[in-house]
Amino acid sequence: AEGGQGNVPPPGTAVRMKREVDANREARKILTELVAENPETEAYQITLAQNYRDEIRISRFLRDPTQGEKAIAEAIKILQNLKRKNPDSLLIQYQLAETLGTPVTGRPIEYQRLNEALDICDRLIQSQPNIPEYRALRGSLLVRQAAMRFGNGRKDEAEKILLEALEYQKSLADQFP
C-alpha cells in the first residue's frame, strides 16, 4: 500500500479487535472457572473449546500463528476428551469436526485434521441425513480442502473438489430451501 502503511488495519479495526481480544480472554477466564467448578457439565467445556476456536481467528488477524496453533490444540484436546467420555454425542462430534476443519496456518497437519473432520462429517450425515447443519459443514469443509489443494499448486484436484462442493451445496439448497 502507499505511504508505507502495508497491511496495517484501519485504527477503528484495531480498536475493535483489541476489545474482542479482551472479551475473549475474559470469557475464557470465566469458562475455565466454570469448567473447574463443574467438570461434568459438557456445555461449559464445549463453550470453552469454541472460545479457543475464536482465538484462532483472532490470532490470524494479529498474525500470531503460534497462538493459533496453541488455541486449536487446546480446543481439539477438550473436544477429544469429551468424545472419549461420550462417544455417541452428535453435538460433540459436530463441534470436533468443525474445529478440526478450522484453518490456522496452512501447515501439513491441517490436511490430516481436515480429512478427519470430513470423516466425522460423513459419519454424522450417515447417522442423521436430514440434519442440514451436518451437510452444510461438509460442504464448507470441501471448500477449505479445495482451497488448500489450490494453494499447494494442485489445481486439478482443487477444481474437482470445488465442483463436488458446489454440487453438494446445490443439493443441500434444493433439499432444504
mmCIF file with all atom_site columns, C-alpha atoms in Angstrom:
data_model
loop_
_atom_site.group_PDB
_atom_site.id
_atom_site.type_symbol
_atom_site.label_atom_id
_atom_site.label_alt_id
_atom_site.label_comp_id
_atom_site.label_asym_id
_atom_site.label_entity_id
_atom_site.label_seq_id
_atom_site.pdbx_PDB_ins_code
_atom_site.Cartn_x
_atom_site.Cartn_y
_atom_site.Cartn_z
_atom_site.occupancy
_atom_site.B_iso_or_equiv
_atom_site.pdbx_formal_charge
_atom_site.auth_seq_id
_atom_site.auth_comp_id
_atom_site.auth_asym_id
_atom_site.auth_atom_id
_atom_site.pdbx_PDB_model_num
ATOM 1   C CA . ALA A 1 1   ? 0.000   0.000   0.000   1.00 0.00 ? 1   ALA A CA 1
ATOM 2   C CA . GLU A 1 2   ? 1.064   3.603   -0.428  1.00 0.00 ? 2   GLU A CA 1
ATOM 3   C CA . GLY A 1 3   ? 2.538   5.655   2.365   1.00 0.00 ? 3   GLY A CA 1
ATOM 4   C CA . GLY A 1 4   ? 4.345   2.709   3.947   1.00 0.00 ? 4   GLY A CA 1
ATOM 5   C CA . GLN A 1 5   ? 1.160   1.514   5.622   1.00 0.00 ? 5   GLN A CA 1
ATOM 6   C CA . GLY A 1 6   ? 1.479   -2.061  4.342   1.00 0.00 ? 6   GLY A CA 1
ATOM 7   C CA . ASN A 1 7   ? -1.180  -4.313  5.815   1.00 0.00 ? 7   ASN A CA 1
ATOM 8   C CA . VAL A 1 8   ? -1.823  -2.177  8.875   1.00 0.00 ? 8   VAL A CA 1
ATOM 9   C CA . PRO A 1 9   ? -5.564  -2.245  9.679   1.00 0.00 ? 9   PRO A CA 1
ATOM 10  C CA . PRO A 1 10  ? -7.506  0.994   9.986   1.00 0.00 ? 10  PRO A CA 1
ATOM 11  C CA . PRO A 1 11  ? -7.424  2.408   13.544  1.00 0.00 ? 11  PRO A CA 1
ATOM 12  C CA . GLY A 1 12  ? -11.096 1.556   14.182  1.00 0.00 ? 12  GLY A CA 1
ATOM 13  C CA . THR A 1 13  ? -10.463 -2.070  13.264  1.00 0.00 ? 13  THR A CA 1
ATOM 14  C CA . ALA A 1 14  ? -7.531  -2.273  15.664  1.00 0.00 ? 14  ALA A CA 1
ATOM 15  C CA . VAL A 1 15  ? -9.649  -0.845  18.479  1.00 0.00 ? 15  VAL A CA 1
ATOM 16  C CA . ARG A 1 16  ? -12.477 -3.328  17.781  1.00 0.00 ? 16  ARG A CA 1
ATOM 17  C CA . MET A 1 17  ? -10.007 -6.212  17.674  1.00 0.00 ? 17  MET A CA 1
ATOM 18  C CA . LYS A 1 18  ? -8.446  -5.169  20.994  1.00 0.00 ? 18  LYS A CA 1
ATOM 19  C CA . ARG A 1 19  ? -11.927 -5.180  22.541  1.00 0.00 ? 19  ARG A CA 1
ATOM 20  C CA . GLU A 1 20  ? -12.568 -8.612  21.043  1.00 0.00 ? 20  GLU A CA 1
ATOM 21  C CA . VAL A 1 21  ? -9.253  -9.958  22.364  1.00 0.00 ? 21  VAL A CA 1
ATOM 22  C CA . ASP A 1 22  ? -10.042 -8.611  25.839  1.00 0.00 ? 22  ASP A CA 1
ATOM 23  C CA . ALA A 1 23  ? -13.588 -10.019 25.760  1.00 0.00 ? 23  ALA A CA 1
ATOM 24  C CA . ASN A 1 24  ? -12.339 -13.405 24.564  1.00 0.00 ? 24  ASN A CA 1
ATOM 25  C CA . ARG A 1 25  ? -9.772  -13.564 27.374  1.00 0.00 ? 25  ARG A CA 1
ATOM 26  C CA . GLU A 1 26  ? -12.365 -12.562 29.979  1.00 0.00 ? 26  GLU A CA 1
ATOM 27  C CA . ALA A 1 27  ? -14.783 -15.176 28.645  1.00 0.00 ? 27  ALA A CA 1
ATOM 28  C CA . ARG A 1 28  ? -12.038 -17.820 28.770  1.00 0.00 ? 28  ARG A CA 1
ATOM 29  C CA . LYS A 1 29  ? -11.267 -16.941 32.385  1.00 0.00 ? 29  LYS A CA 1
ATOM 30  C CA . ILE A 1 30  ? -14.936 -17.326 33.337  1.00 0.00 ? 30  ILE A CA 1
ATOM 31  C CA . LEU A 1 31  ? -15.371 -20.530 31.325  1.00 0.00 ? 31  LEU A CA 1
ATOM 32  C CA . THR A 1 32  ? -12.213 -22.055 32.803  1.00 0.00 ? 32  THR A CA 1
ATOM 33  C CA . GLU A 1 33  ? -13.558 -21.360 36.293  1.00 0.00 ? 33  GLU A CA 1
ATOM 34  C CA . LEU A 1 34  ? -16.958 -22.852 35.370  1.00 0.00 ? 34  LEU A CA 1
ATOM 35  C CA . VAL A 1 35  ? -15.307 -25.995 33.984  1.00 0.00 ? 35  VAL A CA 1
ATOM 36  C CA . ALA A 1 36  ? -13.185 -26.340 37.130  1.00 0.00 ? 36  ALA A CA 1
ATOM 37  C CA . GLU A 1 37  ? -16.254 -25.948 39.362  1.00 0.00 ? 37  GLU A CA 1
ATOM 38  C CA . ASN A 1 38  ? -18.497 -28.167 37.189  1.00 0.00 ? 38  ASN A CA 1
ATOM 39  C CA . PRO A 1 39  ? -16.235 -30.684 35.420  1.00 0.00 ? 39  PRO A CA 1
ATOM 40  C CA . GLU A 1 40  ? -19.163 -32.864 34.310  1.00 0.00 ? 40  GLU A CA 1
ATOM 41  C CA . THR A 1 41  ? -21.060 -30.069 32.568  1.00 0.00 ? 41  THR A CA 1
ATOM 42  C CA . GLU A 1 42  ? -20.349 -30.653 28.892  1.00 0.00 ? 42  GLU A CA 1
ATOM 43  C CA . ALA A 1 43  ? -21.892 -27.355 27.791  1.00 0.00 ? 43  ALA A CA 1
ATOM 44  C CA . TYR A 1 44  ? -19.190 -25.374 29.616  1.00 0.00 ? 44  TYR A CA 1
ATOM 45  C CA . GLN A 1 45  ? -16.446 -27.483 28.078  1.00 0.00 ? 45  GLN A CA 1
ATOM 46  C CA . ILE A 1 46  ? -17.907 -27.170 24.572  1.00 0.00 ? 46  ILE A CA 1
ATOM 47  C CA . THR A 1 47  ? -18.194 -23.403 25.006  1.00 0.00 ? 47  THR A CA 1
ATOM 48  C CA . LEU A 1 48  ? -14.585 -23.251 26.227  1.00 0.00 ? 48  LEU A CA 1
ATOM 49  C CA . ALA A 1 49  ? -13.491 -25.165 23.108  1.00 0.00 ? 49  ALA A CA 1
ATOM 50  C CA . GLN A 1 50  ? -15.458 -22.673 20.977  1.00 0.00 ? 50  GLN A CA 1
ATOM 51  C CA . ASN A 1 51  ? -13.677 -19.855 22.800  1.00 0.00 ? 51  ASN A CA 1
ATOM 52  C CA . TYR A 1 52  ? -10.331 -21.363 21.814  1.00 0.00 ? 52  TYR A CA 1
ATOM 53  C CA . ARG A 1 53  ? -11.591 -21.704 18.234  1.00 0.00 ? 53  ARG A CA 1
ATOM 54  C CA . ASP A 1 54  ? -12.440 -17.966 18.295  1.00 0.00 ? 54  ASP A CA 1
ATOM 55  C CA . GLU A 1 55  ? -8.856  -17.345 19.389  1.00 0.00 ? 55  GLU A CA 1
ATOM 56  C CA . ILE A 1 56  ? -7.668  -18.874 16.106  1.00 0.00 ? 56  ILE A CA 1
ATOM 57  C CA . ARG A 1 57  ? -9.482  -16.211 14.084  1.00 0.00 ? 57  ARG A CA 1
ATOM 58  C CA . ILE A 1 58  ? -8.067  -13.515 16.352  1.00 0.00 ? 58  ILE A CA 1
ATOM 59  C CA . SER A 1 59  ? -4.548  -14.928 16.027  1.00 0.00 ? 59  SER A CA 1
ATOM 60  C CA . ARG A 1 60  ? -4.822  -14.806 12.215  1.00 0.00 ? 60  ARG A CA 1
ATOM 61  C CA . PHE A 1 61  ? -5.785  -11.134 12.413  1.00 0.00 ? 61  PHE A CA 1
ATOM 62  C CA . LEU A 1 62  ? -2.890  -10.429 14.783  1.00 0.00 ? 62  LEU A CA 1
ATOM 63  C CA . ARG A 1 63  ? -0.540  -12.512 12.606  1.00 0.00 ? 63  ARG A CA 1
ATOM 64  C CA . ASP A 1 64  ? 0.362   -14.750 15.525  1.00 0.00 ? 64  ASP A CA 1
ATOM 65  C CA . PRO A 1 65  ? 0.417   -18.316 14.136  1.00 0.00 ? 65  PRO A CA 1
ATOM 66  C CA . THR A 1 66  ? 1.948   -19.718 17.325  1.00 0.00 ? 66  THR A CA 1
ATOM 67  C CA . GLN A 1 67  ? -1.064  -18.573 19.339  1.00 0.00 ? 67  GLN A CA 1
ATOM 68  C CA . GLY A 1 68  ? -3.377  -20.025 16.698  1.00 0.00 ? 68  GLY A CA 1
ATOM 69  C CA . GLU A 1 69  ? -1.653  -23.416 16.931  1.00 0.00 ? 69  GLU A CA 1
ATOM 70  C CA . LYS A 1 70  ? -1.871  -23.369 20.728  1.00 0.00 ? 70  LYS A CA 1
ATOM 71  C CA . ALA A 1 71  ? -5.550  -22.422 20.601  1.00 0.00 ? 71  ALA A CA 1
ATOM 72  C CA . ILE A 1 72  ? -6.542  -25.153 18.151  1.00 0.00 ? 72  ILE A CA 1
ATOM 73  C CA . ALA A 1 73  ? -4.565  -27.742 20.120  1.00 0.00 ? 73  ALA A CA 1
ATOM 74  C CA . GLU A 1 74  ? -6.495  -26.790 23.278  1.00 0.00 ? 74  GLU A CA 1
ATOM 75  C CA . ALA A 1 75  ? -9.871  -26.830 21.513  1.00 0.00 ? 75  ALA A CA 1
ATOM 76  C CA . ILE A 1 76  ? -9.166  -30.239 19.969  1.00 0.00 ? 76  ILE A CA 1
ATOM 77  C CA . LYS A 1 77  ? -7.948  -31.649 23.286  1.00 0.00 ? 77  LYS A CA 1
ATOM 78  C CA . ILE A 1 78  ? -11.112 -30.542 25.090  1.00 0.00 ? 78  ILE A CA 1
ATOM 79  C CA . LEU A 1 79  ? -13.396 -31.973 22.410  1.00 0.00 ? 79  LEU A CA 1
ATOM 80  C CA . GLN A 1 80  ? -11.487 -35.247 22.057  1.00 0.00 ? 80  GLN A CA 1
ATOM 81  C CA . ASN A 1 81  ? -11.668 -35.756 25.823  1.00 0.00 ? 81  ASN A CA 1
ATOM 82  C CA . LEU A 1 82  ? -15.422 -35.111 25.696  1.00 0.00 ? 82  LEU A CA 1
ATOM 83  C CA . LYS A 1 83  ? -15.779 -37.531 22.782  1.00 0.00 ? 83  LYS A CA 1
ATOM 84  C CA . ARG A 1 84  ? -13.953 -40.245 24.746  1.00 0.00 ? 84  ARG A CA 1
ATOM 85  C CA . LYS A 1 85  ? -16.394 -39.749 27.627  1.00 0.00 ? 85  LYS A CA 1
ATOM 86  C CA . ASN A 1 86  ? -19.460 -39.598 25.379  1.00 0.00 ? 86  ASN A CA 1
ATOM 87  C CA . PRO A 1 87  ? -18.657 -41.221 22.017  1.00 0.00 ? 87  PRO A CA 1
ATOM 88  C CA . ASP A 1 88  ? -22.295 -41.184 20.848  1.00 0.00 ? 88  ASP A CA 1
ATOM 89  C CA . SER A 1 89  ? -22.828 -37.440 21.274  1.00 0.00 ? 89  SER A CA 1
ATOM 90  C CA . LEU A 1 90  ? -23.583 -35.977 17.859  1.00 0.00 ? 90  LEU A CA 1
ATOM 91  C CA . LEU A 1 91  ? -23.094 -32.448 19.210  1.00 0.00 ? 91  LEU A CA 1
ATOM 92  C CA . ILE A 1 92  ? -19.565 -33.210 20.384  1.00 0.00 ? 92  ILE A CA 1
ATOM 93  C CA . GLN A 1 93  ? -18.729 -34.921 17.100  1.00 0.00 ? 93  GLN A CA 1
ATOM 94  C CA . TYR A 1 94  ? -20.062 -31.931 15.150  1.00 0.00 ? 94  TYR A CA 1
ATOM 95  C CA . GLN A 1 95  ? -18.048 -29.478 17.258  1.00 0.00 ? 95  GLN A CA 1
ATOM 96  C CA . LEU A 1 96  ? -14.933 -31.626 16.847  1.00 0.00 ? 96  LEU A CA 1
ATOM 97  C CA . ALA A 1 97  ? -15.381 -31.780 13.056  1.00 0.00 ? 97  ALA A CA 1
ATOM 98  C CA . GLU A 1 98  ? -15.888 -28.020 12.876  1.00 0.00 ? 98  GLU A CA 1
ATOM 99  C CA . THR A 1 99  ? -12.791 -27.419 14.986  1.00 0.00 ? 99  THR A CA 1
ATOM 100 C CA . LEU A 1 100 ? -10.613 -29.892 13.089  1.00 0.00 ? 100 LEU A CA 1
ATOM 101 C CA . GLY A 1 101 ? -11.605 -28.139 9.871   1.00 0.00 ? 101 GLY A CA 1
ATOM 102 C CA . THR A 1 102 ? -10.666 -24.687 11.133  1.00 0.00 ? 102 THR A CA 1
ATOM 103 C CA . PRO A 1 103 ? -7.774  -23.235 9.123   1.00 0.00 ? 103 PRO A CA 1
ATOM 104 C CA . VAL A 1 104 ? -4.838  -21.978 11.167  1.00 0.00 ? 104 VAL A CA 1
ATOM 105 C CA . THR A 1 105 ? -1.533  -21.656 9.310   1.00 0.00 ? 105 THR A CA 1
ATOM 106 C CA . GLY A 1 106 ? -1.755  -23.960 6.290   1.00 0.00 ? 106 GLY A CA 1
ATOM 107 C CA . ARG A 1 107 ? 0.771   -26.423 7.699   1.00 0.00 ? 107 ARG A CA 1
ATOM 108 C CA . PRO A 1 108 ? 0.594   -30.078 6.537   1.00 0.00 ? 108 PRO A CA 1
ATOM 109 C CA . ILE A 1 109 ? -1.063  -31.225 9.777   1.00 0.00 ? 109 ILE A CA 1
ATOM 110 C CA . GLU A 1 110 ? -4.105  -29.221 8.708   1.00 0.00 ? 110 GLU A CA 1
ATOM 111 C CA . TYR A 1 111 ? -4.622  -31.670 5.826   1.00 0.00 ? 111 TYR A CA 1
ATOM 112 C CA . GLN A 1 112 ? -4.819  -34.504 8.345   1.00 0.00 ? 112 GLN A CA 1
ATOM 113 C CA . ARG A 1 113 ? -7.195  -32.562 10.571  1.00 0.00 ? 113 ARG A CA 1
ATOM 114 C CA . LEU A 1 114 ? -9.372  -31.615 7.605   1.00 0.00 ? 114 LEU A CA 1
ATOM 115 C CA . ASN A 1 115 ? -9.556  -35.234 6.435   1.00 0.00 ? 115 ASN A CA 1
ATOM 116 C CA . GLU A 1 116 ? -10.517 -36.310 9.955   1.00 0.00 ? 116 GLU A CA 1
ATOM 117 C CA . ALA A 1 117 ? -13.188 -33.583 10.028  1.00 0.00 ? 117 ALA A CA 1
ATOM 118 C CA . LEU A 1 118 ? -14.610 -34.842 6.726   1.00 0.00 ? 118 LEU A CA 1
ATOM 119 C CA . ASP A 1 119 ? -14.657 -38.422 8.045   1.00 0.00 ? 119 ASP A CA 1
ATOM 120 C CA . ILE A 1 120 ? -16.565 -37.318 11.152  1.00 0.00 ? 120 ILE A CA 1
ATOM 121 C CA . CYS A 1 121 ? -18.955 -35.304 8.980   1.00 0.00 ? 121 CYS A CA 1
ATOM 122 C CA . ASP A 1 122 ? -19.606 -38.309 6.759   1.00 0.00 ? 122 ASP A CA 1
ATOM 123 C CA . ARG A 1 123 ? -20.464 -40.425 9.810   1.00 0.00 ? 123 ARG A CA 1
ATOM 124 C CA . LEU A 1 124 ? -22.769 -37.696 11.146  1.00 0.00 ? 124 LEU A CA 1
ATOM 125 C CA . ILE A 1 125 ? -24.573 -37.455 7.806   1.00 0.00 ? 125 ILE A CA 1
ATOM 126 C CA . GLN A 1 126 ? -24.840 -41.228 7.581   1.00 0.00 ? 126 GLN A CA 1
ATOM 127 C CA . SER A 1 127 ? -26.444 -41.405 11.035  1.00 0.00 ? 127 SER A CA 1
ATOM 128 C CA . GLN A 1 128 ? -28.636 -38.285 10.611  1.00 0.00 ? 128 GLN A CA 1
ATOM 129 C CA . PRO A 1 129 ? -29.051 -37.467 6.884   1.00 0.00 ? 129 PRO A CA 1
ATOM 130 C CA . ASN A 1 130 ? -31.837 -34.940 7.484   1.00 0.00 ? 130 ASN A CA 1
ATOM 131 C CA . ILE A 1 131 ? -29.844 -32.535 9.649   1.00 0.00 ? 131 ILE A CA 1
ATOM 132 C CA . PRO A 1 132 ? -28.809 -29.728 7.286   1.00 0.00 ? 132 PRO A CA 1
ATOM 133 C CA . GLU A 1 133 ? -26.067 -28.376 9.574   1.00 0.00 ? 133 GLU A CA 1
ATOM 134 C CA . TYR A 1 134 ? -24.047 -31.581 9.145   1.00 0.00 ? 134 TYR A CA 1
ATOM 135 C CA . ARG A 1 135 ? -24.323 -31.388 5.389   1.00 0.00 ? 135 ARG A CA 1
ATOM 136 C CA . ALA A 1 136 ? -23.574 -27.649 5.349   1.00 0.00 ? 136 ALA A CA 1
ATOM 137 C CA . LEU A 1 137 ? -20.432 -28.256 7.396   1.00 0.00 ? 137 LEU A CA 1
ATOM 138 C CA . ARG A 1 138 ? -19.336 -30.945 4.945   1.00 0.00 ? 138 ARG A CA 1
ATOM 139 C CA . GLY A 1 139 ? -19.789 -28.515 2.058   1.00 0.00 ? 139 GLY A CA 1
ATOM 140 C CA . SER A 1 140 ? -17.718 -25.872 3.843   1.00 0.00 ? 140 SER A CA 1
ATOM 141 C CA . LEU A 1 141 ? -15.012 -28.408 4.650   1.00 0.00 ? 141 LEU A CA 1
ATOM 142 C CA . LEU A 1 142 ? -14.839 -29.407 0.994   1.00 0.00 ? 142 LEU A CA 1
ATOM 143 C CA . VAL A 1 143 ? -14.333 -25.764 0.010   1.00 0.00 ? 143 VAL A CA 1
ATOM 144 C CA . ARG A 1 144 ? -11.500 -25.496 2.550   1.00 0.00 ? 144 ARG A CA 1
ATOM 145 C CA . GLN A 1 145 ? -9.971  -28.686 1.192   1.00 0.00 ? 145 GLN A CA 1
ATOM 146 C CA . ALA A 1 146 ? -10.132 -27.299 -2.355  1.00 0.00 ? 146 ALA A CA 1
ATOM 147 C CA . ALA A 1 147 ? -8.514  -24.041 -1.231  1.00 0.00 ? 147 ALA A CA 1
ATOM 148 C CA . MET A 1 148 ? -5.674  -25.926 0.439   1.00 0.00 ? 148 MET A CA 1
ATOM 149 C CA . ARG A 1 149 ? -5.075  -28.031 -2.666  1.00 0.00 ? 149 ARG A CA 1
ATOM 150 C CA . PHE A 1 150 ? -5.144  -24.931 -4.864  1.00 0.00 ? 150 PHE A CA 1
ATOM 151 C CA . GLY A 1 151 ? -2.698  -23.169 -2.538  1.00 0.00 ? 151 GLY A CA 1
ATOM 152 C CA . ASN A 1 152 ? -0.283  -26.065 -2.940  1.00 0.00 ? 152 ASN A CA 1
ATOM 153 C CA . GLY A 1 153 ? -0.416  -25.969 -6.718  1.00 0.00 ? 153 GLY A CA 1
ATOM 154 C CA . ARG A 1 154 ? -2.728  -28.952 -7.075  1.00 0.00 ? 154 ARG A CA 1
ATOM 155 C CA . LYS A 1 155 ? -5.201  -27.045 -9.235  1.00 0.00 ? 155 LYS A CA 1
ATOM 156 C CA . ASP A 1 156 ? -6.781  -30.052 -10.961 1.00 0.00 ? 156 ASP A CA 1
ATOM 157 C CA . GLU A 1 157 ? -7.570  -31.720 -7.624  1.00 0.00 ? 157 GLU A CA 1
ATOM 158 C CA . ALA A 1 158 ? -8.793  -28.412 -6.210  1.00 0.00 ? 158 ALA A CA 1
ATOM 159 C CA . GLU A 1 159 ? -11.137 -27.880 -9.133  1.00 0.00 ? 159 GLU A CA 1
ATOM 160 C CA . LYS A 1 160 ? -12.571 -31.399 -8.805  1.00 0.00 ? 160 LYS A CA 1
ATOM 161 C CA . ILE A 1 161 ? -13.171 -30.940 -5.065  1.00 0.00 ? 161 ILE A CA 1
ATOM 162 C CA . LEU A 1 162 ? -14.655 -27.480 -5.596  1.00 0.00 ? 162 LEU A CA 1
ATOM 163 C CA . LEU A 1 163 ? -17.076 -28.844 -8.182  1.00 0.00 ? 163 LEU A CA 1
ATOM 164 C CA . GLU A 1 164 ? -18.060 -31.557 -5.700  1.00 0.00 ? 164 GLU A CA 1
ATOM 165 C CA . ALA A 1 165 ? -18.571 -28.891 -3.020  1.00 0.00 ? 165 ALA A CA 1
ATOM 166 C CA . LEU A 1 166 ? -20.723 -26.814 -5.349  1.00 0.00 ? 166 LEU A CA 1
ATOM 167 C CA . GLU A 1 167 ? -22.868 -29.815 -6.285  1.00 0.00 ? 167 GLU A CA 1
ATOM 168 C CA . TYR A 1 168 ? -23.125 -30.683 -2.616  1.00 0.00 ? 168 TYR A CA 1
ATOM 169 C CA . GLN A 1 169 ? -24.207 -27.161 -1.670  1.00 0.00 ? 169 GLN A CA 1
ATOM 170 C CA . LYS A 1 170 ? -26.698 -27.090 -4.551  1.00 0.00 ? 170 LYS A CA 1
ATOM 171 C CA . SER A 1 171 ? -28.287 -30.367 -3.470  1.00 0.00 ? 171 SER A CA 1
ATOM 172 C CA . LEU A 1 172 ? -28.409 -29.067 0.097   1.00 0.00 ? 172 LEU A CA 1
ATOM 173 C CA . ALA A 1 173 ? -30.167 -25.899 -1.059  1.00 0.00 ? 173 ALA A CA 1
ATOM 174 C CA . ASP A 1 174 ? -32.609 -27.945 -3.127  1.00 0.00 ? 174 ASP A CA 1
ATOM 175 C CA . GLN A 1 175 ? -33.407 -30.258 -0.228  1.00 0.00 ? 175 GLN A CA 1
ATOM 176 C CA . PHE A 1 176 ? -33.545 -27.532 2.461   1.00 0.00 ? 176 PHE A CA 1
ATOM 177 C CA . PRO A 1 177 ? -34.812 -24.372 0.695   1.00 0.00 ? 177 PRO A CA 1
#
